[in-house]
Amino acid sequence: MDWGLRNRLARIIKPDTGRTVMLAVDHGYFLGPTTGLEVPRKTIEPLIPYADTLMLTRGVLRTSIDPSFDIPIVLRVSGGNSILKDDLSDEGIITSMEEAIRLNAAGVALSIYVGSPHEHQTLLNLSKLVDEGEKYGIAVLAVTAVGKEMARDARYLGLACRIASELGAHLVKTYYCEGFEKVVESTPVPLVIAGGKKIPERDALELTFKAIQAGAVGVDMGRNIFQSDSPVAMIQAVRKIVHENATVDEAYNLYENIKASS
Ligand code: 5RP
């Protein structure tokens, strides 16, 4: 791995803790104006001071993020479908590597749909992106999206994460599940977890805690932060677990205190 790629990865995964709190705000690429992200700038700006990395599309980056913010960008570069389609796996590459470089991205993110109708196409997309990422020193995050029929268990997620790393992804995003240690063990690159659908704050903090304990290097979390009653409090509570190894109680108390004082 060359210097540029290692440097970009070190901007995403903070070297002092070896962990990261990525803020995922890319949902609109197939969901449109997702609850909480109707006006992206309004939601995202107050959270930037507490995020290590922003994961978003070029459209939201250009229109809604001030270029003077000093935050690494992981650009969502796969898409081409909408929630109106039954099969969400029919994705292509929607943003070129040159554009990612022009936008000063530290990394690019692409979904793979293992076991879905377009599995093959999305795995080739990942392989092509890794070739380009290696060429220009841009980190590639593979997102192990789950098809509607797929179980989110250690066997399935372990399969998807291992395939992503075998194809050369530098970082993999997946879901927490029972037996997550096994998924971590069999994936030879760092893993971050998505939060998934909005759940009560304490439960989302518990999910974060368990994933970190099992060996995840952090989160790439969206809805459980920006749909929280207090997004600014929630992201700080998540940080406390990810970077300070706080317990769920400590993190939840922090959430309650910040929420009460804001
Ligand atoms: C969709 C994504 C989203 O960014 C992802 O699901 C993370 O957000 P959340 O924590 O809301 O699940 O990559 O494929």
GROMACS .gro file of C-alpha atoms and ligand atoms in nm:
model
  276
    1MET     CA    1   0.000   0.000   0.000
    2ASP     CA    2   0.153   0.332  -0.100
    3TRP     CA    3   0.203   0.641   0.115
    4GLY     CA    4  -0.096   0.834  -0.021
    5LEU     CA    5  -0.338   0.551   0.043
    6ARG     CA    6  -0.203   0.493   0.394
    7ASN     CA    7  -0.226   0.865   0.464
    8ARG     CA    8  -0.589   0.880   0.347
    9LEU     CA    9  -0.678   0.574   0.555
   10ALA     CA   10  -0.514   0.739   0.857
   11ARG     CA   11  -0.741   1.040   0.803
   12ILE     CA   12  -1.045   0.807   0.813
   13ILE     CA   13  -0.936   0.576   1.098
   14LYS     CA   14  -0.778   0.799   1.362
   15PRO     CA   15  -0.427   0.674   1.446
   16ASP     CA   16  -0.441   0.777   1.815
   17THR     CA   17  -0.722   0.530   1.891
   18GLY     CA   18  -0.728   0.317   1.576
   19ARG     CA   19  -1.100   0.391   1.557
   20THR     CA   20  -1.345   0.608   1.366
   21VAL     CA   21  -1.686   0.770   1.389
   22MET     CA   22  -1.802   0.807   1.031
   23LEU     CA   23  -2.122   1.001   0.981
   24ALA     CA   24  -2.329   0.840   0.704
   25VAL     CA   25  -2.554   1.091   0.529
   26ASP     CA   26  -2.567   0.931   0.184
   27HIS     CA   27  -2.917   0.784   0.223
   28GLY     CA   28  -3.075   1.018  -0.033
   29TYR     CA   29  -2.893   0.846  -0.320
   30PHE     CA   30  -3.177   0.595  -0.335
   31LEU     CA   31  -3.418   0.702  -0.057
   32GLY     CA   32  -3.462   1.066  -0.161
   33PRO     CA   33  -3.538   1.312   0.122
   34THR     CA   34  -3.494   1.069   0.411
   35THR     CA   35  -3.645   1.175   0.746
   36GLY     CA   36  -3.394   1.396   0.922
   37LEU     CA   37  -3.204   1.472   0.602
   38GLU     CA   38  -3.469   1.676   0.422
   39VAL     CA   39  -3.239   1.979   0.429
   40PRO     CA   40  -2.895   1.821   0.437
   41ARG     CA   41  -2.695   2.130   0.541
   42LYS     CA   42  -2.920   2.194   0.841
   43THR     CA   43  -2.872   1.840   0.973
   44ILE     CA   44  -2.508   1.783   0.885
   45GLU     CA   45  -2.335   2.111   0.981
   46PRO     CA   46  -2.389   2.090   1.360
   47LEU     CA   47  -2.259   1.730   1.357
   48ILE     CA   48  -1.935   1.794   1.167
   49PRO     CA   49  -1.728   1.891   1.474
   50TYR     CA   50  -1.795   1.546   1.622
   51ALA     CA   51  -1.753   1.330   1.310
   52ASP     CA   52  -1.420   1.185   1.199
   53THR     CA   53  -1.539   1.138   0.842
   54LEU     CA   54  -1.842   1.229   0.632
   55MET     CA   55  -1.990   0.967   0.398
   56LEU     CA   56  -2.209   1.127   0.134
   57THR     CA   57  -2.274   1.177  -0.238
   58ARG     CA   58  -2.108   1.439  -0.452
   59GLY     CA   59  -2.441   1.622  -0.487
   60VAL     CA   60  -2.482   1.680  -0.114
   61LEU     CA   61  -2.112   1.752  -0.075
   62ARG     CA   62  -2.116   2.027  -0.338
   63THR     CA   63  -2.444   2.186  -0.235
   64SER     CA   64  -2.449   2.146   0.139
   65ILE     CA   65  -2.099   2.126   0.284
   66ASP     CA   66  -1.877   2.430   0.318
   67PRO     CA   67  -1.541   2.348   0.151
   68SER     CA   68  -1.357   2.519   0.437
   69PHE     CA   69  -1.455   2.239   0.680
   70ASP     CA   70  -1.155   2.024   0.765
   71ILE     CA   71  -1.316   1.680   0.750
   72PRO     CA   72  -1.220   1.375   0.544
   73ILE     CA   73  -1.478   1.276   0.285
   74VAL     CA   74  -1.577   0.924   0.186
   75LEU     CA   75  -1.773   0.965  -0.132
   76ARG     CA   76  -2.063   0.731  -0.211
   77VAL     CA   77  -1.992   0.629  -0.572
   78SER     CA   78  -2.240   0.346  -0.631
   79GLY     CA   79  -2.608   0.391  -0.707
   80GLY     CA   80  -2.845   0.423  -0.998
   81ASN     CA   81  -3.169   0.296  -0.847
   82SER     CA   82  -3.445   0.410  -0.610
   83ILE     CA   83  -3.653   0.272  -0.328
   84LEU     CA   84  -3.940   0.232  -0.579
   85LYS     CA   85  -3.760  -0.066  -0.735
   86ASP     CA   86  -3.803  -0.413  -0.587
   87ASP     CA   87  -3.444  -0.505  -0.661
   88LEU     CA   88  -3.205  -0.255  -0.507
   89SER     CA   89  -2.898  -0.449  -0.611
   90ASP     CA   90  -2.891  -0.312  -0.967
   91GLU     CA   91  -2.619  -0.055  -0.894
   92GLY     CA   92  -2.344   0.089  -1.109
   93ILE     CA   93  -2.060   0.333  -1.046
   94ILE     CA   94  -2.211   0.683  -1.048
   95THR     CA   95  -1.905   0.898  -0.984
   96SER     CA   96  -1.563   0.864  -1.144
   97MET     CA   97  -1.236   0.835  -0.955
   98GLU     CA   98  -1.118   1.161  -1.118
   99GLU     CA   99  -1.421   1.338  -0.973
  100ALA     CA  100  -1.350   1.186  -0.630
  101ILE     CA  101  -0.995   1.320  -0.650
  102ARG     CA  102  -1.121   1.663  -0.764
  103LEU     CA  103  -1.351   1.666  -0.461
  104ASN     CA  104  -1.051   1.581  -0.241
  105ALA     CA  105  -1.206   1.255  -0.116
  106ALA     CA  106  -1.006   1.042   0.124
  107GLY     CA  107  -1.207   0.741   0.020
  108VAL     CA  108  -1.491   0.613  -0.196
  109ALA     CA  109  -1.778   0.385  -0.092
  110LEU     CA  110  -1.963   0.128  -0.297
  111SER     CA  111  -2.229  -0.129  -0.208
  112ILE     CA  112  -2.202  -0.496  -0.288
  113TYR     CA  113  -2.510  -0.717  -0.284
  114VAL     CA  114  -2.396  -1.072  -0.215
  115GLY     CA  115  -2.672  -1.323  -0.288
  116SER     CA  116  -2.885  -1.070  -0.476
  117PRO     CA  117  -2.978  -1.074  -0.847
  118HIS     CA  118  -2.697  -0.832  -0.936
  119GLU     CA  119  -2.432  -0.983  -0.709
  120HIS     CA  120  -2.188  -1.038  -0.999
  121GLN     CA  121  -2.220  -0.684  -1.132
  122THR     CA  122  -2.168  -0.525  -0.791
  123LEU     CA  123  -1.864  -0.743  -0.717
  124LEU     CA  124  -1.710  -0.644  -1.050
  125ASN     CA  125  -1.788  -0.280  -0.968
  126LEU     CA  126  -1.594  -0.321  -0.643
  127SER     CA  127  -1.299  -0.486  -0.816
  128LYS     CA  128  -1.280  -0.207  -1.074
  129LEU     CA  129  -1.302   0.058  -0.804
  130VAL     CA  130  -1.023  -0.106  -0.605
  131ASP     CA  131  -0.800  -0.105  -0.916
  132GLU     CA  132  -0.864   0.267  -0.957
  133GLY     CA  133  -0.828   0.335  -0.586
  134GLU     CA  134  -0.489   0.162  -0.585
  135LYS     CA  135  -0.384   0.362  -0.891
  136TYR     CA  136  -0.459   0.699  -0.729
  137GLY     CA  137  -0.416   0.614  -0.361
  138ILE     CA  138  -0.784   0.649  -0.270
  139ALA     CA  139  -0.925   0.417  -0.001
  140VAL     CA  140  -1.220   0.197  -0.096
  141LEU     CA  141  -1.498   0.122   0.152
  142ALA     CA  142  -1.719  -0.174   0.056
  143VAL     CA  143  -2.070  -0.156   0.198
  144THR     CA  144  -2.219  -0.501   0.247
  145ALA     CA  145  -2.577  -0.420   0.164
  146VAL     CA  146  -2.835  -0.678   0.256
  147GLY     CA  147  -3.091  -0.800   0.006
  148LYS     CA  148  -3.455  -0.811   0.115
  149GLU     CA  149  -3.445  -1.191   0.158
  150MET     CA  150  -3.103  -1.209   0.326
  151ALA     CA  151  -3.057  -1.290   0.693
  152ARG     CA  152  -2.824  -1.058   0.879
  153ASP     CA  153  -2.640  -1.339   1.055
  154ALA     CA  154  -2.271  -1.408   1.107
  155ARG     CA  155  -2.263  -1.666   0.830
  156TYR     CA  156  -2.406  -1.435   0.564
  157LEU     CA  157  -2.229  -1.118   0.681
  158GLY     CA  158  -1.903  -1.310   0.725
  159LEU     CA  159  -1.935  -1.428   0.365
  160ALA     CA  160  -2.006  -1.079   0.228
  161CYS     CA  161  -1.730  -0.911   0.433
  162ARG     CA  162  -1.473  -1.175   0.341
  163ILE     CA  163  -1.555  -1.145  -0.029
  164ALA     CA  164  -1.524  -0.765  -0.007
  165SER     CA  165  -1.180  -0.793   0.150
  166GLU     CA  166  -1.067  -1.064  -0.092
  167LEU     CA  167  -1.158  -0.831  -0.380
  168GLY     CA  168  -0.935  -0.567  -0.224
  169ALA     CA  169  -1.159  -0.331  -0.022
  170HIS     CA  170  -0.949  -0.136   0.230
  171LEU     CA  171  -1.235  -0.100   0.476
  172VAL     CA  172  -1.569  -0.283   0.503
  173LYS     CA  173  -1.900  -0.163   0.639
  174THR     CA  174  -2.149  -0.418   0.763
  175TYR     CA  175  -2.414  -0.479   1.029
  176TYR     CA  176  -2.366  -0.598   1.384
  177CYS     CA  177  -2.500  -0.949   1.449
  178GLU     CA  178  -2.480  -1.230   1.705
  179GLY     CA  179  -2.134  -1.384   1.676
  180PHE     CA  180  -1.986  -1.067   1.527
  181GLU     CA  181  -1.638  -1.170   1.657
  182LYS     CA  182  -1.639  -1.440   1.389
  183VAL     CA  183  -1.714  -1.185   1.117
  184VAL     CA  184  -1.426  -0.967   1.244
  185GLU     CA  185  -1.190  -1.264   1.269
  186SER     CA  186  -1.250  -1.378   0.913
  187THR     CA  187  -1.227  -1.029   0.757
  188PRO     CA  188  -0.862  -0.925   0.723
  189VAL     CA  189  -0.938  -0.551   0.687
  190PRO     CA  190  -1.098  -0.306   0.936
  191LEU     CA  191  -1.475  -0.328   0.983
  192VAL     CA  192  -1.720  -0.052   1.068
  193ILE     CA  193  -2.087  -0.104   1.142
  194ALA     CA  194  -2.397   0.073   1.012
  195GLY     CA  195  -2.660   0.161   1.268
  196GLY     CA  196  -2.955   0.046   1.059
  197LYS     CA  197  -3.313   0.165   1.120
  198LYS     CA  198  -3.371   0.409   1.405
  199ILE     CA  199  -3.396   0.237   1.743
  200PRO     CA  200  -3.404   0.388   2.095
  201GLU     CA  201  -3.081   0.577   2.173
  202ARG     CA  202  -2.974   0.341   2.450
  203ASP     CA  203  -3.015   0.040   2.220
  204ALA     CA  204  -2.809   0.208   1.947
  205LEU     CA  205  -2.535   0.279   2.201
  206GLU     CA  206  -2.546  -0.083   2.314
  207LEU     CA  207  -2.511  -0.195   1.951
  208THR     CA  208  -2.210   0.033   1.916
  209PHE     CA  209  -2.056  -0.097   2.238
  210LYS     CA  210  -2.099  -0.462   2.141
  211ALA     CA  211  -1.954  -0.404   1.794
  212ILE     CA  212  -1.647  -0.228   1.935
  213GLN     CA  213  -1.599  -0.500   2.198
  214ALA     CA  214  -1.614  -0.759   1.919
  215GLY     CA  215  -1.341  -0.583   1.722
  216ALA     CA  216  -1.507  -0.327   1.490
  217VAL     CA  217  -1.292  -0.017   1.441
  218GLY     CA  218  -1.594   0.208   1.460
  219VAL     CA  219  -1.923   0.304   1.307
  220ASP     CA  220  -2.047   0.449   0.981
  221MET     CA  221  -2.376   0.554   1.136
  222GLY     CA  222  -2.660   0.758   0.997
  223ARG     CA  223  -3.022   0.732   1.108
  224ASN     CA  224  -2.949   0.650   1.472
  225ILE     CA  225  -2.762   0.979   1.488
  226PHE     CA  226  -2.949   1.221   1.264
  227GLN     CA  227  -3.297   1.089   1.353
  228SER     CA  228  -3.221   1.102   1.725
  229ASP     CA  229  -3.411   1.345   1.951
  230SER     CA  230  -3.075   1.514   1.993
  231PRO     CA  231  -2.833   1.432   1.709
  232VAL     CA  232  -2.552   1.640   1.858
  233ALA     CA  233  -2.583   1.458   2.191
  234MET     CA  234  -2.608   1.119   2.023
  235ILE     CA  235  -2.297   1.155   1.809
  236GLN     CA  236  -2.095   1.259   2.115
  237ALA     CA  237  -2.224   0.956   2.307
  238VAL     CA  238  -2.126   0.728   2.018
  239ARG     CA  239  -1.779   0.891   2.012
  240LYS     CA  240  -1.738   0.823   2.384
  241ILE     CA  241  -1.777   0.450   2.322
  242VAL     CA  242  -1.575   0.437   2.001
  243HIS     CA  243  -1.279   0.652   2.109
  244GLU     CA  244  -1.285   0.628   2.489
  245ASN     CA  245  -1.414   0.275   2.545
  246ALA     CA  246  -1.698   0.414   2.756
  247THR     CA  247  -1.965   0.179   2.887
  248VAL     CA  248  -2.323   0.201   2.759
  249ASP     CA  249  -2.429   0.369   3.087
  250GLU     CA  250  -2.154   0.629   3.063
  251ALA     CA  251  -2.237   0.706   2.703
  252TYR     CA  252  -2.611   0.720   2.767
  253ASN     CA  253  -2.561   0.954   3.065
  254LEU     CA  254  -2.356   1.180   2.841
  255TYR     CA  255  -2.637   1.173   2.582
  256GLU     CA  256  -2.897   1.266   2.843
  257ASN     CA  257  -2.682   1.544   2.990
  258ILE     CA  258  -2.602   1.707   2.656
  259LYS     CA  259  -2.964   1.672   2.544
  260ALA     CA  260  -3.090   1.833   2.866
  261SER     CA  261  -2.852   2.126   2.838
  262SER     CA  262  -2.915   2.204   2.473
  2635RP     C1  263  -2.681   0.256   0.260
  2635RP     C2  264  -2.569   0.311   0.339
  2635RP     C3  265  -2.602   0.399   0.454
  2635RP     O1  266  -2.506   0.496   0.463
  2635RP     C4  267  -2.602   0.313   0.575
  2635RP     O2  268  -2.702   0.221   0.578
  2635RP     C5  269  -2.564   0.379   0.708
  2635RP     O3  270  -2.659   0.436   0.765
  2635RP     P1  271  -2.750   0.381   0.882
  2635RP     O4  272  -2.666   0.388   1.007
  2635RP     O5  273  -2.862   0.478   0.877
  2635RP     O6  274  -2.789   0.238   0.852
  2635RP     O7  275  -2.456   0.283   0.314
  2635RP     O8  276  -2.639   0.149   0.184
   0.00000   0.00000   0.00000
